[in-house]
mmCIF file of C-alpha atoms and ligand atoms in Angstrom:
data_model
loop_
_atom_site.group_PDB
_atom_site.id
_atom_site.type_symbol
_atom_site.label_atom_id
_atom_site.label_comp_id
_atom_site.label_asym_id
_atom_site.label_seq_id
_atom_site.Cartn_x
_atom_site.Cartn_y
_atom_site.Cartn_z
ATOM 1 C CA UNK W 23 -0.227 -0.244 -0.023
ATOM 2 C CA UNK W 24 1.333 3.605 -0.623
ATOM 3 C CA UNK W 25 0.327 5.707 2.507
ATOM 4 C CA UNK W 26 0.122 8.539 0.462
ATOM 5 C CA UNK W 27 -2.230 7.615 -1.821
ATOM 6 C CA UNK W 28 -5.017 9.558 0.066
ATOM 7 C CA UNK W 29 -3.321 13.032 0.124
ATOM 8 C CA UNK W 30 -5.573 15.638 0.745
ATOM 9 C CA UNK W 31 -4.338 19.380 1.454
ATOM 10 C CA UNK W 32 -6.604 22.319 2.475
ATOM 11 C CA UNK W 33 -6.251 25.020 -0.888
ATOM 12 C CA UNK W 34 -7.125 27.759 1.261
ATOM 13 C CA UNK W 35 -3.313 28.589 2.857
ATOM 14 C CA UNK W 36 -2.096 31.145 0.605
ATOM 15 C CA UNK W 37 -5.509 32.778 -0.618
ATOM 16 C CA UNK W 38 -7.121 33.589 2.804
ATOM 17 C CA UNK W 39 -6.740 37.055 4.430
ATOM 18 C CA UNK W 40 -4.181 37.208 7.159
ATOM 19 C CA UNK W 41 -6.536 35.223 9.831
ATOM 20 C CA UNK W 42 -4.695 33.567 13.004
ATOM 21 C CA UNK W 43 -3.525 29.821 12.652
ATOM 22 C CA UNK W 44 -1.956 28.310 15.185
ATOM 23 C CA UNK W 45 0.483 25.034 14.177
ATOM 24 C CA UNK W 46 1.353 22.451 16.512
ATOM 25 C CA UNK W 47 4.916 21.230 16.194
ATOM 26 C CA UNK W 48 4.578 17.293 15.934
ATOM 27 C CA UNK W 49 8.005 17.546 17.777
ATOM 28 C CA UNK W 50 6.526 17.854 21.010
ATOM 29 C CA UNK W 51 4.471 14.870 20.852
ATOM 30 C CA UNK W 52 4.430 11.393 22.495
ATOM 31 C CA UNK W 53 6.213 9.727 18.821
ATOM 32 C CA UNK W 54 4.132 6.129 20.101
ATOM 33 C CA UNK W 55 0.871 7.666 19.687
ATOM 34 C CA UNK W 56 1.360 9.701 16.987
ATOM 35 C CA UNK W 57 -2.098 9.051 15.338
ATOM 36 C CA UNK W 58 -3.699 10.023 17.896
ATOM 37 C CA UNK W 59 -2.286 12.781 18.917
ATOM 38 C CA UNK W 60 -2.776 14.247 15.503
ATOM 39 C CA UNK W 61 -6.574 13.620 15.333
ATOM 40 C CA UNK W 62 -6.858 15.069 18.711
ATOM 41 C CA UNK W 63 -5.402 18.128 18.096
ATOM 42 C CA UNK W 64 -7.304 18.198 14.400
ATOM 43 C CA UNK W 65 -10.376 17.624 16.439
ATOM 44 C CA UNK W 66 -9.338 20.519 18.553
ATOM 45 C CA UNK W 67 -9.015 23.032 15.824
ATOM 46 C CA UNK W 68 -5.541 23.305 14.656
ATOM 47 C CA UNK W 69 -4.950 25.209 11.541
ATOM 48 C CA UNK W 70 -1.589 23.542 10.336
ATOM 49 C CA UNK W 71 0.683 20.615 11.612
ATOM 50 C CA UNK W 72 4.255 21.874 11.789
ATOM 51 C CA UNK W 73 6.483 19.187 11.304
ATOM 52 C CA UNK W 74 10.217 19.217 12.096
ATOM 53 C CA UNK W 75 12.273 17.646 10.167
ATOM 54 C CA UNK W 76 15.956 17.535 11.342
ATOM 55 C CA UNK W 77 19.456 15.966 9.731
ATOM 56 C CA UNK W 78 21.632 16.129 12.385
ATOM 57 C CA UNK W 79 23.942 18.043 10.176
ATOM 58 C CA UNK W 80 22.578 21.494 9.762
ATOM 59 C CA UNK W 81 20.952 21.255 13.458
ATOM 60 C CA UNK W 82 22.384 18.747 16.362
ATOM 61 C CA UNK W 83 19.311 16.678 16.105
ATOM 62 C CA UNK W 84 17.805 13.940 14.413
ATOM 63 C CA UNK W 85 14.240 13.604 14.001
ATOM 64 C CA UNK W 86 11.873 11.910 11.193
ATOM 65 C CA UNK W 87 12.036 12.229 7.640
ATOM 66 C CA UNK W 88 9.568 11.493 4.678
ATOM 67 C CA UNK W 89 8.354 8.472 5.399
ATOM 68 C CA UNK W 90 6.672 9.181 8.539
ATOM 69 C CA UNK W 91 4.560 12.102 7.376
ATOM 70 C CA UNK W 92 3.649 9.676 4.717
ATOM 71 C CA UNK W 93 2.210 7.300 7.039
ATOM 72 C CA UNK W 94 0.409 10.248 8.939
ATOM 73 C CA UNK W 95 -1.059 11.626 5.543
ATOM 74 C CA UNK W 96 -3.886 9.462 5.105
ATOM 75 C CA UNK W 97 -4.886 10.101 8.814
ATOM 76 C CA UNK W 98 -5.346 13.579 9.267
ATOM 77 C CA UNK W 99 -6.870 16.609 6.906
ATOM 78 C CA UNK W 100 -4.622 18.911 8.093
ATOM 79 C CA UNK W 101 -2.176 21.235 6.683
ATOM 80 C CA UNK W 102 1.134 19.829 6.610
ATOM 81 C CA UNK W 103 3.574 22.565 7.158
ATOM 82 C CA UNK W 104 7.201 20.886 6.729
ATOM 83 C CA UNK W 105 10.215 22.697 8.216
ATOM 84 C CA UNK W 106 13.121 21.515 6.458
ATOM 85 C CA UNK W 107 16.591 21.974 9.203
ATOM 86 C CA UNK W 108 17.965 19.969 6.611
ATOM 87 C CA UNK W 109 21.291 20.847 4.553
ATOM 88 C CA UNK W 110 20.345 19.979 1.402
ATOM 89 C CA UNK W 111 16.644 20.956 0.939
ATOM 90 C CA UNK W 112 16.800 21.185 -2.522
ATOM 91 C CA UNK W 113 17.910 17.245 -2.702
ATOM 92 C CA UNK W 114 15.189 15.812 -0.508
ATOM 93 C CA UNK W 115 12.185 18.346 -0.952
ATOM 94 C CA UNK W 116 10.636 16.303 -3.440
ATOM 95 C CA UNK W 117 10.216 13.348 -0.989
ATOM 96 C CA UNK W 118 8.594 15.420 1.068
ATOM 97 C CA UNK W 119 6.122 16.608 -1.346
ATOM 98 C CA UNK W 120 5.692 13.148 -2.832
ATOM 99 C CA UNK W 121 4.879 12.165 1.143
ATOM 100 C CA UNK W 122 2.061 14.457 1.235
ATOM 101 C CA UNK W 123 3.373 17.699 2.493
ATOM 102 C CA UNK W 124 1.130 21.393 2.055
ATOM 103 C CA UNK W 125 4.542 23.174 2.644
ATOM 104 C CA UNK W 126 7.964 22.998 2.825
ATOM 105 C CA UNK W 127 9.664 25.842 3.941
ATOM 106 C CA UNK W 128 14.017 25.716 3.689
ATOM 107 C CA UNK W 129 16.470 27.024 5.548
ATOM 108 C CA UNK W 130 18.357 30.265 3.632
ATOM 109 C CA UNK W 131 21.299 29.451 5.557
ATOM 110 C CA UNK W 132 21.652 26.211 3.490
ATOM 111 C CA UNK W 133 21.277 27.580 0.025
ATOM 112 C CA UNK W 134 23.497 29.118 -2.386
ATOM 113 C CA UNK W 135 20.616 29.774 -5.147
ATOM 114 C CA UNK W 136 17.576 30.576 -3.141
ATOM 115 C CA UNK W 137 15.570 31.498 -6.138
ATOM 116 C CA UNK W 138 16.412 27.909 -7.551
ATOM 117 C CA UNK W 139 15.481 26.188 -4.671
ATOM 118 C CA UNK W 140 11.945 28.318 -4.296
ATOM 119 C CA UNK W 141 11.341 27.081 -8.041
ATOM 120 C CA UNK W 142 12.258 23.746 -7.708
ATOM 121 C CA UNK W 143 9.873 23.638 -4.803
ATOM 122 C CA UNK W 144 7.199 25.215 -6.281
ATOM 123 C CA UNK W 145 7.393 22.969 -9.451
ATOM 124 C CA UNK W 146 6.756 20.040 -7.291
ATOM 125 C CA UNK W 147 3.104 21.464 -6.304
ATOM 126 C CA UNK W 148 3.245 22.603 -3.275
ATOM 127 C CA UNK W 149 3.246 25.889 -1.368
ATOM 128 C CA UNK W 150 7.162 27.568 -0.636
ATOM 129 C CA UNK W 151 8.570 28.805 2.678
ATOM 130 C CA UNK W 152 11.703 30.544 3.260
ATOM 131 C CA UNK W 153 12.884 30.076 7.098
ATOM 132 C CA UNK W 154 15.529 32.202 8.547
ATOM 133 C CA UNK W 155 17.826 31.591 11.811
ATOM 134 C CA UNK W 156 17.877 34.012 14.748
ATOM 135 C CA UNK W 157 20.282 36.414 14.046
ATOM 136 C CA UNK W 158 19.945 35.974 9.912
ATOM 137 C CA UNK W 159 19.293 39.363 8.295
ATOM 138 C CA UNK W 160 16.303 40.036 5.830
ATOM 139 C CA UNK W 161 18.825 41.193 3.331
ATOM 140 C CA UNK W 162 19.300 37.385 2.643
ATOM 141 C CA UNK W 163 15.881 36.594 1.676
ATOM 142 C CA UNK W 164 15.289 39.990 -0.582
ATOM 143 C CA UNK W 165 15.777 38.698 -3.769
ATOM 144 C CA UNK W 166 13.479 35.638 -3.017
ATOM 145 C CA UNK W 167 10.365 37.525 -0.813
ATOM 146 C CA UNK W 168 8.135 38.496 -3.196
ATOM 147 C CA UNK W 169 8.565 34.649 -4.638
ATOM 148 C CA UNK W 170 7.421 32.902 -1.322
ATOM 149 C CA UNK W 171 3.870 31.760 0.079
ATOM 150 C CA UNK W 172 5.638 32.062 3.743
ATOM 151 C CA UNK W 173 8.293 33.636 5.872
ATOM 152 C CA UNK W 174 9.148 31.641 8.954
ATOM 153 C CA UNK W 175 11.270 33.430 11.966
ATOM 154 C CA UNK W 176 13.084 31.291 13.904
ATOM 155 C CA UNK W 177 12.581 32.661 17.566
ATOM 156 C CA UNK W 178 14.963 30.224 18.915
ATOM 157 C CA UNK W 179 18.000 28.293 17.616
ATOM 158 C CA UNK W 180 16.658 25.331 15.954
ATOM 159 C CA UNK W 181 16.974 21.852 17.255
ATOM 160 C CA UNK W 182 15.315 21.136 19.968
ATOM 161 C CA UNK W 183 11.741 22.460 21.396
ATOM 162 C CA UNK W 184 11.360 23.896 24.695
ATOM 163 C CA UNK W 185 13.738 26.586 24.547
ATOM 164 C CA UNK W 186 13.111 30.242 25.394
ATOM 165 C CA UNK W 187 11.392 32.594 23.227
ATOM 166 C CA UNK W 188 14.307 34.902 21.868
ATOM 167 C CA UNK W 189 12.574 38.417 21.799
ATOM 168 C CA UNK W 190 15.128 39.958 20.093
ATOM 169 C CA UNK W 191 13.643 38.916 16.687
ATOM 170 C CA UNK W 192 10.793 41.292 17.198
ATOM 171 C CA UNK W 193 11.743 44.392 15.323
ATOM 172 C CA UNK W 194 12.559 41.589 12.165
ATOM 173 C CA UNK W 195 9.472 39.917 12.305
ATOM 174 C CA UNK W 196 8.297 44.078 12.431
ATOM 175 C CA UNK W 197 10.213 44.646 9.258
ATOM 176 C CA UNK W 198 8.782 41.542 8.031
ATOM 177 C CA UNK W 199 5.339 42.197 8.130
ATOM 178 C CA UNK W 200 5.581 45.729 6.104
ATOM 179 C CA UNK W 201 7.314 43.615 3.271
ATOM 180 C CA UNK W 202 4.989 40.861 2.793
ATOM 181 C CA UNK W 203 2.027 41.195 0.902
ATOM 182 C CA UNK W 204 -1.606 40.152 2.598
ATOM 183 C CA UNK W 205 -1.625 36.945 0.983
ATOM 184 C CA UNK W 206 1.780 35.857 2.380
ATOM 185 C CA UNK W 207 1.921 34.089 5.266
ATOM 186 C CA UNK W 208 4.634 35.256 8.352
ATOM 187 C CA UNK W 209 5.474 32.366 10.941
ATOM 188 C CA UNK W 210 6.990 32.327 14.239
ATOM 189 C CA UNK W 211 8.806 29.233 15.523
ATOM 190 C CA UNK W 212 10.159 28.506 18.986
ATOM 191 C CA UNK W 213 9.301 29.541 22.501
ATOM 192 C CA UNK W 214 5.632 30.520 22.128
ATOM 193 C CA UNK W 215 3.102 30.116 24.826
ATOM 194 C CA UNK W 216 0.508 32.134 26.187
ATOM 195 C CA UNK W 217 2.864 35.174 27.165
ATOM 196 C CA UNK W 218 5.469 35.566 23.964
ATOM 197 C CA UNK W 219 2.527 34.890 21.525
ATOM 198 C CA UNK W 220 1.260 38.062 22.667
ATOM 199 C CA UNK W 221 4.402 40.046 21.830
ATOM 200 C CA UNK W 222 4.526 37.894 17.952
ATOM 201 C CA UNK W 223 0.966 38.648 17.414
ATOM 202 C CA UNK W 224 1.435 42.474 18.275
ATOM 203 C CA UNK W 225 4.759 42.506 15.664
ATOM 204 C CA UNK W 226 2.699 40.967 13.255
ATOM 205 C CA UNK W 227 2.925 37.459 13.071
ATOM 206 C CA UNK W 228 -0.380 35.570 11.701
ATOM 207 C CA UNK W 229 0.616 32.096 12.006
ATOM 208 C CA UNK W 230 2.579 30.283 15.213
ATOM 209 C CA UNK W 231 3.926 27.230 15.417
ATOM 210 C CA UNK W 232 3.997 26.072 19.298
ATOM 211 C CA UNK W 233 5.389 22.318 20.559
ATOM 212 C CA UNK W 234 6.106 22.045 24.462
ATOM 213 C CA UNK W 235 2.926 24.338 24.516
ATOM 214 C CA UNK W 236 0.261 22.140 23.184
ATOM 215 C CA UNK W 237 1.750 18.461 23.194
ATOM 216 C CA UNK W 238 3.687 19.566 26.628
ATOM 217 C CA UNK W 239 0.728 19.763 28.117
ATOM 218 C CA UNK W 240 -1.922 17.817 29.786
ATOM 219 C CA UNK W 241 -4.768 19.231 27.513
ATOM 220 C CA UNK W 242 -3.149 20.099 24.449
ATOM 221 C CA UNK W 243 -6.768 21.478 23.238
ATOM 222 C CA UNK W 244 -7.308 23.488 25.605
ATOM 223 C CA UNK W 245 -3.594 24.661 25.636
ATOM 224 C CA UNK W 246 -4.304 25.513 22.142
ATOM 225 C CA UNK W 247 -7.761 27.253 22.628
ATOM 226 C CA UNK W 248 -5.332 29.359 25.628
ATOM 227 C CA UNK W 249 -2.896 30.350 22.792
ATOM 228 C CA UNK W 250 -5.532 31.526 20.057
ATOM 229 C CA UNK W 251 -7.393 33.265 22.564
ATOM 230 C CA UNK W 252 -4.140 35.205 23.696
ATOM 231 C CA UNK W 253 -2.782 36.113 20.159
ATOM 232 C CA UNK W 254 -6.764 37.009 18.922
ATOM 233 C CA UNK W 255 -7.048 39.188 21.954
ATOM 234 C CA UNK W 256 -3.855 41.033 20.688
ATOM 235 C CA UNK W 257 -4.587 40.895 17.336
ATOM 236 C CA UNK W 258 -8.238 42.526 17.651
ATOM 237 C CA UNK W 259 -6.619 45.427 20.210
HETATM 238 C C1 DX5 P 307 12.717 24.028 16.704
HETATM 239 C C2 DX5 P 307 11.791 23.548 16.407
HETATM 240 C C3 DX5 P 307 10.585 24.318 16.468
HETATM 241 C C4 DX5 P 307 10.205 23.215 17.893
HETATM 242 C C5 DX5 P 307 9.267 24.441 18.318
HETATM 243 O O1 DX5 P 307 14.148 23.770 15.704
HETATM 244 O O2 DX5 P 307 11.422 24.117 15.001
HETATM 245 O O3 DX5 P 307 9.477 23.901 15.653
HETATM 246 O O4 DX5 P 307 9.491 22.087 17.857
HETATM 247 O O5 DX5 P 307 8.676 23.953 19.846
HETATM 248 P P1 DX5 P 307 8.930 24.738 21.640
HETATM 249 O O6 DX5 P 307 7.191 25.245 21.131
HETATM 250 O O7 DX5 P 307 8.470 23.820 22.475
HETATM 251 O O8 DX5 P 307 9.602 25.955 21.771
HETATM 252 ZN ZN1 ZN P 308 9.980 24.122 13.542
#
């Protein structure tokens, strides 16, 4: 059986208005019951499923690859948001597209010709995101900024969940919000909790990754609701 044969995707991602989205990160889930944990947060109203792919080379940790995503795909209608923390995203993007990812985000720090990587991913028929590390400047993505569906700003150093939010990235977030078109998403990743999400929302983030603040809690659905509530209050302010 090819588990990806039932691939589903959520086409509204790039088209809709910049409403707020919560993207639980699977990294903090219990890997012995992933299918159940994904179903739980999907029923509880998650907007995207954030998939942290680590190669033990670009980052000092190893998580999972396309086959795990392929096995999960038939069991969820969530938008699969793949965050590739890998040295050679161009080489592996096709495997992640075939596994059922709806969006593939690569790190700008890993590529020499970002425009080529954007084209390559787009030609695979999926959305394209670019990610910048906490100290990586906006200049590095300027040449492809108008060509991506999403910019992901790391608010921790990639590699591990459960780290402390780096507030120094917020001026960069504010600047990016001004540069991006309304149809382009701005995502933040790392150390998001009910307090830090307020600062991120205020700076203009619309898509919030959270691992330990959701799957690390006894009631992930309630934890997700608390995050959404905090961000919405800020955006409505
Ligand atoms: C870190 C990952 C994050 C991580 C977030 O390299 O990209 O997505 O899972 O975890 P928390 O929300 O616990 O900081
Ligand atoms: Zn991530």
